[in-house]
Amino acid sequence: MQDDNELVRLVQGGNQQAYARLVDKYKGKIFARLYRMIGQKQDAQDLAQEVFTKAYFQLEKLEPDGNFSAWLYRIAINHCLDELRKRKRSVKTSDKEVELIGSETPEEAFLQKEQQQVLLRHIMGLEEEYRAVVVLRYIDQLSYKEISEMLVLPTTTVQMRLHRAKKKLRENLGKGEDSLYEMLQN
């Protein structure tokens, strides 16, 4: 299988099939990341398509032997943040779209699903700059360095935004929901 840099060189040489292979390789990851940030399946699909179109037309900006996946993720995150800024509204996640993480009993599964929904609603209520770092850190489980590279921010800024986001979440969750806040600590 060809590596990303080789496929990029082929695309830059006019081979559109090579770009189709890159899209196939990254479409699931890009969609998942956008979905976690925007909270709506159809919007995430639309944004993913726009990201791949945008990336195709900006491919010449990728440095030779640059990291294609990091570059593509950066385009996706920035495009999503631009879209969220345009909307300036709170995004709701439907009950059906919240993924259930394995539990032992139906009661535990139900309670865990309810807690996740509440936490996701609070995360979606954060300002875009805070929501992005929370999603990338705690849902995508990226390191501070990876988030810093993806958002083109200093690591200290990423850490400060995470700190402020967690503070806002703790304030919004209230005293009775400390267990939800602790979900972010794991």
Tab-separated table of C-alpha atoms in Angstrom, residues 21-151:
chain	number	residue	atom	x	y	z
A	21	ARG	CA	-7.532	6.578	-2.058
A	22	LEU	CA	-6.621	9.332	0.423
A	23	VAL	CA	-10.298	10.186	0.878
A	24	ASP	CA	-11.154	6.521	1.478
A	25	LYS	CA	-8.363	6.256	4.027
A	26	TYR	CA	-9.373	9.321	6.073
A	27	LYS	CA	-13.113	9.814	5.522
A	28	GLY	CA	-14.137	7.865	8.642
A	29	LYS	CA	-11.708	9.652	10.940
A	30	ILE	CA	-12.551	13.092	9.571
A	31	PHE	CA	-16.287	12.437	9.853
A	32	ALA	CA	-15.928	11.174	13.436
A	33	ARG	CA	-13.900	14.191	14.500
A	34	LEU	CA	-16.334	16.631	12.878
A	35	TYR	CA	-19.336	14.801	14.317
A	36	ARG	CA	-17.926	15.075	17.823
A	37	MET	CA	-17.476	18.797	17.383
A	38	ILE	CA	-20.715	19.674	15.594
A	39	GLY	CA	-23.036	17.111	17.145
A	40	GLN	CA	-25.196	16.446	14.060
A	41	LYS	CA	-24.614	13.593	11.649
A	42	GLN	CA	-25.782	15.264	8.429
A	43	ASP	CA	-23.841	18.439	9.169
A	44	ALA	CA	-20.704	16.406	9.876
A	45	GLN	CA	-21.103	14.568	6.557
A	46	ASP	CA	-21.525	17.846	4.693
A	47	LEU	CA	-18.533	19.380	6.437
A	48	ALA	CA	-16.403	16.303	5.725
A	49	GLN	CA	-17.178	16.600	2.031
A	50	GLU	CA	-16.293	20.300	2.119
A	51	VAL	CA	-13.032	19.519	3.945
A	52	PHE	CA	-11.930	17.018	1.301
A	53	THR	CA	-12.818	19.451	-1.481
A	54	LYS	CA	-10.947	22.251	0.259
A	55	ALA	CA	-7.933	20.019	0.875
A	56	TYR	CA	-7.843	18.943	-2.777
A	57	PHE	CA	-7.650	22.520	-4.006
A	58	GLN	CA	-5.064	23.483	-1.372
A	59	LEU	CA	-2.867	20.415	-1.802
A	60	GLU	CA	-0.066	22.475	-3.333
A	61	LYS	CA	0.244	24.265	0.037
A	62	LEU	CA	1.257	21.021	1.749
A	63	GLU	CA	4.999	21.032	2.206
A	64	PRO	CA	6.879	18.256	0.414
A	65	ASP	CA	7.123	15.295	2.767
A	66	GLY	CA	4.718	17.100	5.133
A	67	ASN	CA	2.408	15.122	7.375
A	68	PHE	CA	-0.756	14.804	5.261
A	69	SER	CA	-2.974	13.487	8.052
A	70	ALA	CA	-2.076	16.304	10.494
A	71	TRP	CA	-2.552	18.844	7.697
A	72	LEU	CA	-5.945	17.369	6.785
A	73	TYR	CA	-7.100	17.249	10.428
A	74	ARG	CA	-6.079	20.886	10.851
A	75	ILE	CA	-8.170	21.853	7.817
A	76	ALA	CA	-11.105	19.864	9.225
A	77	ILE	CA	-10.923	21.415	12.697
A	78	ASN	CA	-10.528	24.952	11.359
A	79	HIS	CA	-13.363	24.478	8.866
A	80	CYS	CA	-15.628	23.163	11.620
A	81	LEU	CA	-14.743	26.028	13.949
A	82	ASP	CA	-15.501	28.493	11.136
A	83	GLU	CA	-18.888	26.845	10.635
A	84	LEU	CA	-19.663	26.952	14.350
A	85	ARG	CA	-18.747	30.618	14.503
A	86	LYS	CA	-21.103	31.299	11.609
A	87	ARG	CA	-23.965	29.554	13.341
A	88	LYS	CA	-23.438	31.020	16.813
A	89	ARG	CA	-25.929	28.660	18.315
A	90	SER	CA	-25.950	25.751	20.679
A	91	VAL	CA	-25.846	22.364	18.992
A	92	LYS	CA	-28.019	19.576	20.398
A	93	THR	CA	-27.159	15.903	20.217
A	94	SER	CA	-30.115	13.578	19.794
A	95	ASP	CA	-30.544	10.674	22.171
A	96	LYS	CA	-30.108	8.164	19.352
A	97	GLU	CA	-26.782	9.633	18.302
A	98	VAL	CA	-25.090	9.324	21.669
A	99	GLU	CA	-23.006	6.207	21.665
A	100	LEU	CA	-23.415	3.749	24.504
A	101	ILE	CA	-20.170	2.461	25.944
A	102	GLY	CA	-20.366	-1.112	27.246
A	103	SER	CA	-21.939	-1.645	30.649
A	104	GLU	CA	-22.751	-4.785	32.530
A	105	THR	CA	-26.452	-4.353	33.276
A	106	PRO	CA	-29.248	-2.532	31.461
A	107	GLU	CA	-29.662	-0.209	34.448
A	108	GLU	CA	-25.987	0.725	34.449
A	109	ALA	CA	-26.102	1.181	30.668
A	110	PHE	CA	-29.105	3.478	30.963
A	111	LEU	CA	-27.516	5.562	33.736
A	112	GLN	CA	-24.228	5.806	31.880
A	113	LYS	CA	-26.017	6.840	28.682
A	114	GLU	CA	-27.946	9.518	30.569
A	115	GLN	CA	-24.741	10.845	32.135
A	116	GLN	CA	-22.981	10.917	28.771
A	117	GLN	CA	-25.882	12.827	27.225
A	118	VAL	CA	-25.818	15.413	29.986
A	119	LEU	CA	-22.046	15.789	29.714
A	120	LEU	CA	-22.191	16.048	25.901
A	121	ARG	CA	-24.899	18.715	26.119
A	122	HIS	CA	-22.685	20.704	28.473
A	123	ILE	CA	-19.658	20.236	26.208
A	124	MET	CA	-21.701	21.346	23.189
A	125	GLY	CA	-22.730	24.432	25.152
A	126	LEU	CA	-19.115	25.567	25.531
A	127	GLU	CA	-17.688	28.274	23.295
A	128	GLU	CA	-16.042	26.868	20.142
A	129	GLU	CA	-12.465	27.414	21.273
A	130	TYR	CA	-13.093	25.469	24.486
A	131	ARG	CA	-15.258	22.798	22.880
A	132	ALA	CA	-12.531	22.024	20.327
A	133	VAL	CA	-9.838	21.346	22.927
A	134	VAL	CA	-12.181	19.302	25.146
A	135	VAL	CA	-13.283	17.115	22.224
A	136	LEU	CA	-9.733	16.627	20.956
A	137	ARG	CA	-8.344	15.862	24.419
A	138	TYR	CA	-11.034	13.783	26.096
A	139	ILE	CA	-12.988	12.262	23.231
A	140	ASP	CA	-10.282	11.857	20.575
A	141	GLN	CA	-7.676	11.377	23.343
A	142	LEU	CA	-4.975	13.448	21.678
A	143	SER	CA	-1.950	14.745	23.540
A	144	TYR	CA	-1.448	18.432	24.246
A	145	LYS	CA	1.255	18.480	21.583
A	146	GLU	CA	-1.027	16.911	18.964
A	147	ILE	CA	-3.813	19.384	19.779
A	148	SER	CA	-1.326	22.228	19.639
A	149	GLU	CA	-0.163	21.168	16.175
A	150	MET	CA	-3.694	20.576	14.911
A	151	LEU	CA	-5.058	23.929	16.068
